[in-house]
Amino acid sequence: MARPAEKARAMLNKWVAMREAGNVDPALRRNRKRPNLASECEHLADAERFRSQIVREISDKIAKIQNPALGEHEIRELNDEINHKLREKWHWNKRIHELGGLDFNAIERKRQIEEGDTQLSGYRYFGAAKDLPGVKELLEKQKAKEQKRNIGDVYKRIPPDYYGWRDEEDGVLLKLEEIASRKLGAKKSRGDLDATVGDADYIDVPTPDEIAGALLEYKKKSLLEKYSL
């Protein structure tokens, strides 16, 4: 029968092996110090815990910087510290994703866009820092630039079809024009049109049956081309 000392040693060896494999309960490793580089962390649970620490630190500093009674130097210093923590959090977010966790960077960026945050990248300003000399004007310029960029993106995503540039590619419009042209020619031959009035005023719009027929013909043609019949 194993002695108590041998049992204790066996349990210790088992715990060490589990720790090396990264399978120890995070609670047993909660006193581990946060490394300076996120890339040095090898366990997802640790990375998530360290990220939570940084989030709390950022929240505390953001709450503090809301006080406009702070001096300009202290406000600028606090704002610098918040930006430093945000960069640190970005690296931990990246590491968490590498270790198989959530992609917090993508989640946070999506939330910023949905909330209309114009400070999506680069140095950011918080609380009383937004009212510092020169900062308010800078933020207004950034907002105007972001709005202009968003409008530009909308126009970039509009397809040529929106402007009718490719209406003739499928052949349907040409077919409808052909029908209208034949009807106009028939009226001319019968003398139904007044010679003193422009033809454009008398061009008939194709009937629903004619439009349906043109579409059906186009679909047949597409199937024949697709299957080379």
Short mmCIF file of C-alpha atoms in Angstrom, two decimals, residues 47-143:
data_model
loop_
_atom_site.label_atom_id
_atom_site.label_comp_id
_atom_site.label_asym_id
_atom_site.label_seq_id
_atom_site.Cartn_x
_atom_site.Cartn_y
_atom_site.Cartn_z
CA ALA A 47 -5.44 34.99 -22.36
CA GLU A 48 -9.13 35.61 -21.68
CA ARG A 49 -8.39 36.39 -18.03
CA PHE A 50 -5.62 38.84 -18.93
CA ARG A 51 -7.91 40.52 -21.46
CA SER A 52 -10.55 40.95 -18.77
CA GLN A 53 -7.94 42.62 -16.57
CA ILE A 54 -7.10 45.10 -19.34
CA VAL A 55 -10.79 45.83 -20.00
CA ARG A 56 -11.26 46.70 -16.30
CA GLU A 57 -8.17 48.94 -16.39
CA ILE A 58 -9.49 50.74 -19.48
CA SER A 59 -12.94 51.18 -17.91
CA ASP A 60 -11.44 52.70 -14.75
CA LYS A 61 -9.36 55.18 -16.75
CA ILE A 62 -12.28 56.15 -19.02
CA ALA A 63 -14.43 56.80 -15.93
CA LYS A 64 -11.67 58.98 -14.47
CA ILE A 65 -11.11 61.04 -17.63
CA GLN A 66 -14.78 62.13 -17.65
CA ASN A 67 -13.93 64.71 -14.96
CA PRO A 68 -13.42 68.10 -16.68
CA ALA A 69 -11.90 69.49 -13.48
CA LEU A 70 -8.69 67.57 -14.13
CA GLY A 71 -5.76 69.59 -15.40
CA GLU A 72 -4.89 69.53 -19.10
CA HIS A 73 -1.64 67.68 -18.46
CA GLU A 74 -3.39 64.95 -16.45
CA ILE A 75 -6.14 64.62 -19.06
CA ARG A 76 -3.59 64.20 -21.88
CA GLU A 77 -1.65 61.69 -19.80
CA LEU A 78 -4.79 59.68 -19.02
CA ASN A 79 -5.81 59.70 -22.67
CA ASP A 80 -2.36 58.42 -23.67
CA GLU A 81 -2.64 55.61 -21.10
CA ILE A 82 -6.08 54.60 -22.43
CA ASN A 83 -4.74 54.43 -25.98
CA HIS A 84 -1.81 52.34 -24.78
CA LYS A 85 -4.22 49.94 -23.05
CA LEU A 86 -6.39 49.74 -26.17
CA ARG A 87 -3.36 48.69 -28.23
CA GLU A 88 -2.50 46.13 -25.57
CA LYS A 89 -6.07 44.80 -25.65
CA TRP A 90 -5.89 44.52 -29.45
CA HIS A 91 -2.87 42.21 -29.13
CA TRP A 92 -4.63 40.08 -26.51
CA ASN A 93 -7.74 39.90 -28.70
CA LYS A 94 -5.54 38.67 -31.53
CA ARG A 95 -3.87 36.10 -29.28
CA ILE A 96 -7.22 34.80 -28.02
CA HIS A 97 -8.35 34.25 -31.60
CA GLU A 98 -5.07 32.46 -32.39
CA LEU A 99 -5.66 30.13 -29.43
CA GLY A 100 -9.13 29.21 -30.69
CA GLY A 101 -11.24 31.82 -28.93
CA LEU A 102 -13.56 34.54 -30.20
CA ASP A 103 -12.41 37.15 -32.69
CA PHE A 104 -12.90 40.11 -30.34
CA ASN A 105 -11.21 42.57 -32.73
CA ALA A 106 -13.79 41.86 -35.44
CA ILE A 107 -16.65 41.94 -32.91
CA GLU A 108 -15.54 45.27 -31.44
CA ARG A 109 -15.01 46.89 -34.85
CA LYS A 110 -18.47 45.80 -36.01
CA ARG A 111 -20.02 47.28 -32.88
CA GLN A 112 -18.15 50.57 -33.41
CA ILE A 113 -19.46 50.83 -36.98
CA GLU A 114 -23.03 50.04 -35.89
CA GLU A 115 -22.83 52.72 -33.18
CA GLY A 116 -21.54 55.29 -35.68
CA ASP A 117 -18.17 55.74 -33.97
CA THR A 118 -16.02 57.93 -36.25
CA GLN A 119 -12.81 57.12 -34.33
CA LEU A 120 -12.39 53.66 -35.81
CA SER A 121 -8.61 53.60 -35.96
CA GLY A 122 -5.53 55.46 -34.83
CA TYR A 123 -5.27 57.65 -31.75
CA ARG A 124 -8.58 58.13 -29.96
CA TYR A 125 -9.91 60.74 -27.53
CA PHE A 126 -12.13 60.13 -24.51
CA GLY A 127 -14.14 62.19 -22.05
CA ALA A 128 -12.64 65.57 -21.21
CA ALA A 129 -9.86 65.00 -23.75
CA LYS A 130 -12.38 65.71 -26.53
CA ASP A 131 -12.62 69.32 -25.28
CA LEU A 132 -8.88 69.99 -25.23
CA PRO A 133 -7.59 72.85 -27.44
CA GLY A 134 -7.52 71.74 -31.08
CA VAL A 135 -9.06 68.32 -30.40
CA LYS A 136 -12.69 69.30 -31.02
CA GLU A 137 -11.80 70.73 -34.45
CA LEU A 138 -9.81 67.61 -35.27
CA LEU A 139 -12.71 65.32 -34.35
CA GLU A 140 -15.12 67.36 -36.48
CA LYS A 141 -12.78 67.00 -39.47
CA GLN A 142 -12.53 63.25 -38.86
CA LYS A 143 -16.33 62.97 -38.68
#
